[in-house]
CSV table of C-alpha atoms in Angstrom, one decimal:
chain,number,residue,atom,x,y,z
A,1,MET,CA,89.9,184.5,55.7
A,2,TYR,CA,88.2,183.0,52.7
A,3,ARG,CA,91.4,183.0,50.7
A,4,SER,CA,93.4,181.1,53.5
A,5,GLY,CA,90.6,178.5,53.7
A,6,THR,CA,90.8,177.9,50.0
A,7,VAL,CA,94.5,177.5,50.1
A,8,MET,CA,94.2,175.0,53.0
A,9,ALA,CA,91.6,173.0,51.1
A,10,TRP,CA,93.8,172.9,48.0
A,11,ASN,CA,96.9,171.8,50.1
A,12,VAL,CA,94.8,169.0,51.7
A,13,PHE,CA,93.7,167.8,48.3
A,14,ARG,CA,97.3,167.6,47.1
A,15,PHE,CA,98.3,165.8,50.2
A,16,CYS,CA,95.5,163.2,49.8
A,17,THR,CA,96.4,162.7,46.1
A,18,ALA,CA,100.1,162.2,47.2
A,19,LEU,CA,99.0,159.5,49.6
A,20,ARG,CA,97.2,157.6,46.9
A,21,GLY,CA,100.4,157.5,44.8
A,22,LEU,CA,102.5,156.6,47.8
A,23,GLY,CA,100.4,153.6,48.6
A,24,SER,CA,101.5,151.6,45.5
A,25,ILE,CA,105.1,152.3,46.4
A,26,MET,CA,104.5,151.1,50.0
A,27,ILE,CA,103.2,147.7,48.7
A,28,LEU,CA,106.3,147.3,46.6
A,29,LEU,CA,108.4,148.2,49.7
A,30,VAL,CA,106.6,145.5,51.7
A,31,LEU,CA,107.2,142.9,49.1
A,32,GLY,CA,110.8,144.1,48.8
A,33,VAL,CA,111.4,143.6,52.5
A,34,VAL,CA,109.8,140.2,52.3
A,35,GLY,CA,112.1,139.3,49.4
A,36,VAL,CA,115.2,140.4,51.1
A,37,THR,CA,114.2,138.6,54.3
A,38,TYR,CA,113.4,135.4,52.4
A,39,TYR,CA,116.8,135.5,50.7
A,40,ALA,CA,118.7,136.1,53.9
A,41,VAL,CA,116.8,133.5,56.0
A,42,VAL,CA,116.0,130.7,53.5
A,43,LEU,CA,118.5,130.9,50.7
A,44,THR,CA,121.6,132.2,52.6
A,45,SER,CA,121.4,131.0,56.2
A,46,TYR,CA,119.1,128.2,57.2
A,47,GLY,CA,118.4,126.6,53.8
A,48,PRO,CA,122.0,125.6,53.2
A,49,THR,CA,122.4,124.5,56.8
A,50,LEU,CA,119.5,122.1,56.4
A,51,ILE,CA,120.8,120.7,53.1
A,52,SER,CA,124.4,120.4,54.1
A,53,GLY,CA,123.6,118.2,57.1
A,54,SER,CA,126.5,119.5,59.1
A,55,GLY,CA,125.0,118.3,62.3
A,56,ILE,CA,121.7,116.8,63.6
A,57,LEU,CA,121.1,119.6,66.1
A,58,ASP,CA,121.8,122.3,63.5
A,59,ALA,CA,119.6,120.6,61.0
A,60,LEU,CA,116.7,120.4,63.5
A,61,ILE,CA,117.1,124.0,64.4
A,62,ALA,CA,117.2,125.0,60.7
A,63,LEU,CA,114.1,122.9,60.0
A,64,ALA,CA,112.2,124.4,62.9
A,65,VAL,CA,113.1,127.9,61.8
A,66,LEU,CA,112.2,127.3,58.2
A,67,VAL,CA,108.8,125.7,59.0
A,68,LEU,CA,107.8,128.4,61.4
A,69,PHE,CA,109.1,131.1,59.0
A,70,HIS,CA,107.0,129.8,56.1
A,71,CYS,CA,103.9,129.3,58.2
A,72,LEU,CA,104.0,132.9,59.5
A,73,LEU,CA,104.9,134.2,56.1
A,74,VAL,CA,101.8,132.6,54.6
A,75,MET,CA,99.6,134.0,57.3
A,76,LEU,CA,101.2,137.4,57.0
A,77,LEU,CA,100.7,137.7,53.3
A,78,TRP,CA,97.2,136.3,53.5
A,79,SER,CA,96.2,138.9,56.1
A,80,TYR,CA,98.0,141.6,54.2
A,81,PHE,CA,96.4,141.1,50.9
A,82,SER,CA,93.0,140.6,52.6
A,83,VAL,CA,93.3,144.1,53.9
A,84,VAL,CA,94.5,145.4,50.5
A,85,PHE,CA,91.7,143.9,48.5
A,86,THR,CA,88.8,143.9,51.0
A,87,ASP,CA,86.5,146.9,50.8
A,88,PRO,CA,86.4,148.4,54.3
A,89,GLY,CA,82.7,149.1,54.0
A,90,SER,CA,80.7,151.6,52.0
A,91,VAL,CA,77.3,153.2,52.8
A,92,PRO,CA,74.6,151.4,50.8
A,93,PRO,CA,72.9,153.6,48.2
A,94,ASN,CA,69.8,155.4,49.6
A,95,TRP,CA,70.6,154.1,53.1
A,96,LYS,CA,68.3,155.4,55.8
A,97,PRO,CA,68.5,154.7,59.5
A,98,ASP,CA,65.8,152.7,61.3
A,99,LEU,CA,63.4,154.4,63.6
A,100,ASP,CA,65.4,153.2,66.6
A,101,GLU,CA,68.7,154.5,65.2
A,102,GLU,CA,67.1,157.9,64.5
A,103,ARG,CA,66.0,158.1,68.1
A,104,ASP,CA,69.0,156.6,69.8
A,105,ASP,CA,72.1,157.7,67.7
A,106,THR,CA,73.4,160.8,69.4
A,107,ASP,CA,77.0,160.2,68.5
A,108,PRO,CA,78.8,163.4,69.3
A,109,LEU,CA,81.8,162.7,67.1
A,110,THR,CA,82.8,165.2,64.4
A,111,ALA,CA,79.6,167.2,64.8
A,112,SER,CA,81.1,170.1,63.0
A,113,GLU,CA,81.4,168.1,59.8
A,114,PHE,CA,77.7,167.3,59.6
A,115,GLY,CA,74.5,169.2,59.4
A,116,ALA,CA,70.9,168.2,59.4
A,117,SER,CA,70.0,166.0,56.5
A,118,PRO,CA,68.1,167.7,53.7
A,119,ALA,CA,65.8,164.7,53.8
A,120,ASP,CA,65.0,165.2,57.5
A,121,SER,CA,66.0,168.7,58.6
A,122,THR,CA,63.9,168.3,61.8
A,123,ASN,CA,66.1,165.5,63.1
A,124,PRO,CA,69.6,166.8,63.8
A,125,ARG,CA,70.6,163.5,65.3
A,126,VAL,CA,70.7,161.9,61.9
A,127,ARG,CA,74.2,162.5,60.6
A,128,PHE,CA,74.7,163.7,57.1
A,129,CYS,CA,77.9,163.9,55.1
A,130,LYS,CA,78.1,167.1,53.0
A,131,LYS,CA,80.9,165.7,50.9
A,132,CYS,CA,79.1,162.6,49.8
A,133,ASN,CA,75.7,164.2,50.1
A,134,GLN,CA,74.2,161.2,51.9
A,135,LEU,CA,73.2,160.0,55.3
A,136,LYS,CA,75.8,158.4,57.5
A,137,PRO,CA,75.3,155.3,59.6
A,138,PRO,CA,76.6,155.2,63.2
A,139,ARG,CA,80.4,155.2,63.6
A,140,CYS,CA,80.9,156.1,59.9
A,141,HIS,CA,83.4,158.7,58.8
A,142,HIS,CA,84.5,160.3,55.6
A,143,CYS,CA,87.9,159.5,54.2
A,144,SER,CA,89.5,162.4,52.3
A,145,VAL,CA,92.0,160.0,50.6
A,146,CYS,CA,89.4,157.5,49.3
A,147,GLY,CA,86.9,160.3,48.7
A,148,ARG,CA,84.0,158.4,50.3
A,149,CYS,CA,82.4,157.5,53.6
A,150,VAL,CA,83.8,154.4,55.3
A,151,LEU,CA,81.9,152.2,57.8
A,152,LYS,CA,83.5,152.3,61.2
A,153,MET,CA,86.6,153.9,59.8
A,154,ASP,CA,89.7,153.5,61.8
A,155,HIS,CA,92.3,155.2,59.6
A,156,HIS,CA,93.6,155.3,56.0
A,157,CYS,CA,96.7,153.1,55.8
A,158,VAL,CA,99.2,153.9,53.1
A,159,TRP,CA,100.9,150.5,53.6
A,160,VAL,CA,97.8,148.7,52.3
A,161,VAL,CA,96.6,151.4,49.9
A,162,ASN,CA,93.2,151.2,51.5
A,163,CYS,CA,91.1,152.4,54.4
A,164,VAL,CA,90.9,150.2,57.5
A,165,GLY,CA,87.2,149.9,58.4
A,166,ALA,CA,84.4,147.6,59.6
A,167,LEU,CA,84.9,144.9,57.0
A,168,ASN,CA,88.7,144.6,57.1
A,169,TYR,CA,89.7,145.8,60.6
A,170,LYS,CA,90.2,142.2,61.8
A,171,TYR,CA,92.4,141.4,58.8
A,172,PHE,CA,94.5,144.5,59.6
A,173,LEU,CA,94.9,143.4,63.2
A,174,LEU,CA,96.0,139.9,62.1
A,175,PHE,CA,98.5,141.5,59.7
A,176,LEU,CA,100.0,143.4,62.6
A,177,PHE,CA,100.0,140.3,64.7
A,178,TYR,CA,101.7,138.0,62.1
A,179,THR,CA,104.1,140.8,61.1
A,180,PHE,CA,105.3,141.1,64.7
A,181,LEU,CA,105.7,137.3,65.0
A,182,GLU,CA,107.5,137.0,61.7
A,183,THR,CA,109.9,139.9,62.2
A,184,THR,CA,110.7,138.8,65.7
A,185,LEU,CA,111.5,135.3,64.5
A,186,VAL,CA,113.7,136.7,61.7
A,187,THR,CA,115.5,139.0,64.2
A,188,LEU,CA,116.3,136.2,66.5
A,189,ALA,CA,117.2,133.8,63.7
A,190,LEU,CA,119.7,136.3,62.2
A,191,LEU,CA,121.0,137.6,65.5
A,192,PRO,CA,124.0,135.2,65.5
A,193,GLN,CA,125.0,136.3,62.0
A,194,PHE,CA,124.6,140.0,63.0
A,195,ILE,CA,126.8,139.5,66.1
A,196,ALA,CA,129.4,137.8,63.9
A,197,PHE,CA,129.8,141.0,61.9
A,198,PHE,CA,131.4,142.6,64.9
A,199,SER,CA,133.7,139.7,65.7
A,200,ASP,CA,137.3,139.3,64.7
A,201,GLY,CA,136.8,136.0,63.0
A,202,GLU,CA,136.2,135.4,59.3
A,203,ILE,CA,132.6,135.4,58.2
A,204,PRO,CA,131.6,132.9,55.5
A,205,GLY,CA,129.7,134.2,52.5
A,206,THR,CA,130.0,136.7,49.7
A,207,PRO,CA,129.8,140.5,50.2
A,208,GLY,CA,126.4,140.4,48.6
A,209,THR,CA,125.0,137.7,50.9
A,210,LEU,CA,126.5,139.4,54.0
A,211,ALA,CA,125.0,142.8,53.1
A,212,THR,CA,121.6,141.2,52.5
A,213,THR,CA,121.7,139.4,55.9
A,214,PHE,CA,122.7,142.6,57.6
A,215,LEU,CA,119.9,144.6,56.0
A,216,ALA,CA,117.4,141.9,56.7
A,217,PHE,CA,118.3,142.0,60.4
A,218,VAL,CA,118.1,145.8,60.6
A,219,PHE,CA,114.8,146.0,58.7
A,220,ASN,CA,113.1,143.2,60.7
A,221,LEU,CA,114.3,144.6,64.0
A,222,ALA,CA,112.9,148.0,63.1
A,223,PHE,CA,109.6,146.6,61.9
A,224,ALA,CA,109.3,144.4,65.0
A,225,LEU,CA,109.7,147.3,67.4
A,226,SER,CA,107.4,149.7,65.5
A,227,VAL,CA,104.7,147.1,64.8
A,228,LEU,CA,104.7,146.2,68.5
A,229,GLY,CA,103.7,149.7,69.4
A,230,PHE,CA,100.9,149.7,66.9
A,231,LEU,CA,99.7,146.3,68.0
A,232,ILE,CA,99.6,147.3,71.7
A,233,MET,CA,97.6,150.4,70.7
A,234,HIS,CA,95.0,148.5,68.6
A,235,ILE,CA,94.7,145.8,71.3
A,236,SER,CA,93.6,148.6,73.7
A,237,LEU,CA,91.2,150.0,71.1
A,238,VAL,CA,89.6,146.6,70.6
A,239,ALA,CA,89.3,146.1,74.4
A,240,GLY,CA,87.3,149.4,74.5
A,241,ASN,CA,85.4,148.7,71.3
A,242,THR,CA,86.6,152.0,69.7
A,243,THR,CA,88.6,153.0,66.7
A,244,THR,CA,91.6,155.3,66.3
A,245,ILE,CA,89.3,158.2,65.1
A,246,GLU,CA,86.8,157.6,67.9
A,247,ALA,CA,89.5,157.4,70.6
A,248,TYR,CA,90.9,160.8,69.5
A,249,GLU,CA,87.5,162.5,69.2
A,250,LYS,CA,85.8,161.2,72.3
A,251,LYS,CA,88.4,162.4,74.8
A,252,THR,CA,85.7,164.5,76.5
A,253,THR,CA,83.2,161.7,76.6
A,254,PRO,CA,83.1,160.1,80.1
A,255,LYS,CA,81.3,156.9,78.9
A,256,TRP,CA,81.4,155.1,75.6
A,257,ARG,CA,78.1,153.7,74.7
A,258,TYR,CA,79.6,150.9,72.5
A,259,ASP,CA,81.8,149.5,75.3
A,260,LEU,CA,80.2,146.2,76.1
A,261,GLY,CA,83.0,144.6,78.1
A,262,ARG,CA,86.3,143.2,76.8
A,263,LYS,CA,84.9,139.8,75.8
A,264,ARG,CA,82.0,141.2,73.8
A,265,ASN,CA,84.2,144.0,72.4
A,266,PHE,CA,86.6,141.4,71.1
A,267,GLU,CA,83.8,139.4,69.6
A,268,GLN,CA,82.5,142.5,67.8
A,269,VAL,CA,85.7,142.4,65.7
A,270,PHE,CA,86.8,138.8,65.6
A,271,GLY,CA,83.4,137.0,65.7
A,272,LEU,CA,82.2,134.2,68.0
A,273,ASP,CA,83.7,131.3,66.1
A,274,LYS,CA,87.1,130.6,67.7
A,275,GLN,CA,88.2,128.6,64.7
A,276,TYR,CA,88.3,131.8,62.7
A,277,TRP,CA,89.9,134.1,65.2
A,278,PHE,CA,93.4,133.7,63.7
A,279,ILE,CA,92.6,133.7,60.0
A,280,PRO,CA,91.5,136.6,57.9
A,281,SER,CA,87.9,135.3,57.3
A,282,TYR,CA,84.6,134.9,59.1
A,283,SER,CA,82.3,131.9,59.4
A,284,GLU,CA,79.0,132.1,57.7
A,285,GLU,CA,77.3,131.6,61.1
A,286,ASP,CA,79.0,134.7,62.5
A,287,LEU,CA,78.1,136.8,59.4
A,288,ARG,CA,74.5,135.8,59.7
A,289,ARG,CA,74.1,136.4,63.5
A,290,MET,CA,76.3,139.4,64.1
A,291,PRO,CA,75.2,142.6,62.3
A,292,ALA,CA,78.2,144.5,63.6
A,293,LEU,CA,80.4,142.5,61.2
A,294,HIS,CA,78.6,144.2,58.3
A,295,GLY,CA,79.3,147.7,59.7
A,296,LEU,CA,75.8,149.1,59.8
A,297,GLU,CA,74.4,148.1,63.2
A,298,TYR,CA,76.2,148.1,66.6
A,299,PRO,CA,74.9,147.0,69.9
A,300,SER,CA,75.3,149.5,72.7
A,301,LYS,CA,74.6,149.8,76.4
A,302,PRO,CA,70.9,150.3,77.1
A,303,GLU,CA,71.7,152.3,80.3
A,304,LEU,CA,73.8,154.8,78.4
A,305,GLU,CA,71.2,155.2,75.7
A,306,SER,CA,68.5,155.9,78.3
A,307,GLN,CA,70.7,158.6,79.9
A,308,GLU,CA,70.7,160.5,76.6
A,309,PHE,CA,67.0,161.4,76.8
């Protein structure tokens, strides 16, 4: 039994190491798809149409597509690199819970991973990570890929070579949102050219441009459909103020203490300032008045807390 456990741990370690290396490749893949798409939409299809001035209606359509394409592309890349370069949230050195947190935090998630803290063995409600050898704030989980505890960890995403946690979850959602809009726009914009591939008429363009257009359509259609599924899933998670890990591990929990209602749940992720809802940033006011945005303190339902004692 001990031998099989050792082999399993070794295999998991190799798997996590492989994910770290895969992440860099995925970033290049994302940029490659963006490059192919840009070439097909701007340089091959709608750019020449706008410049040639073949017709007022065609020029207006081309202008609208190009303007919307570039606006969405800027927001997509801004959100994407915000997820990549923003730390998802780490446990501060020597962090200890407040007295209220020690009394109220009875989070049942992943109880098998944690034991009583060596610093306070009489209080089993204080979670302790044996891998990081430190106390864990509420809703914090250990990431085997990053090798550290992440505040309000949702999942480790190889596409961004980073964990998605408390400090970059909003940016990740915006990345999904703008990716879906951009890929949908490109799919619709290139649909006439894609249909033309199966017609009997002659298609203008070189074999290289035609192949690029075909690949761009297929890639963007595939991404639009797959991202739509992820987007719907995460919208439901935000509505319930939970994460992917929590949703999986609280299947047997009838009530979720952090569910404050859809409006407040949304604000826990996107903030109160509506001007910042659709950009990967927070206002200084929201950062000052909303502790949840820092990943260490989360409001919960008082009635659910009182039922735990």
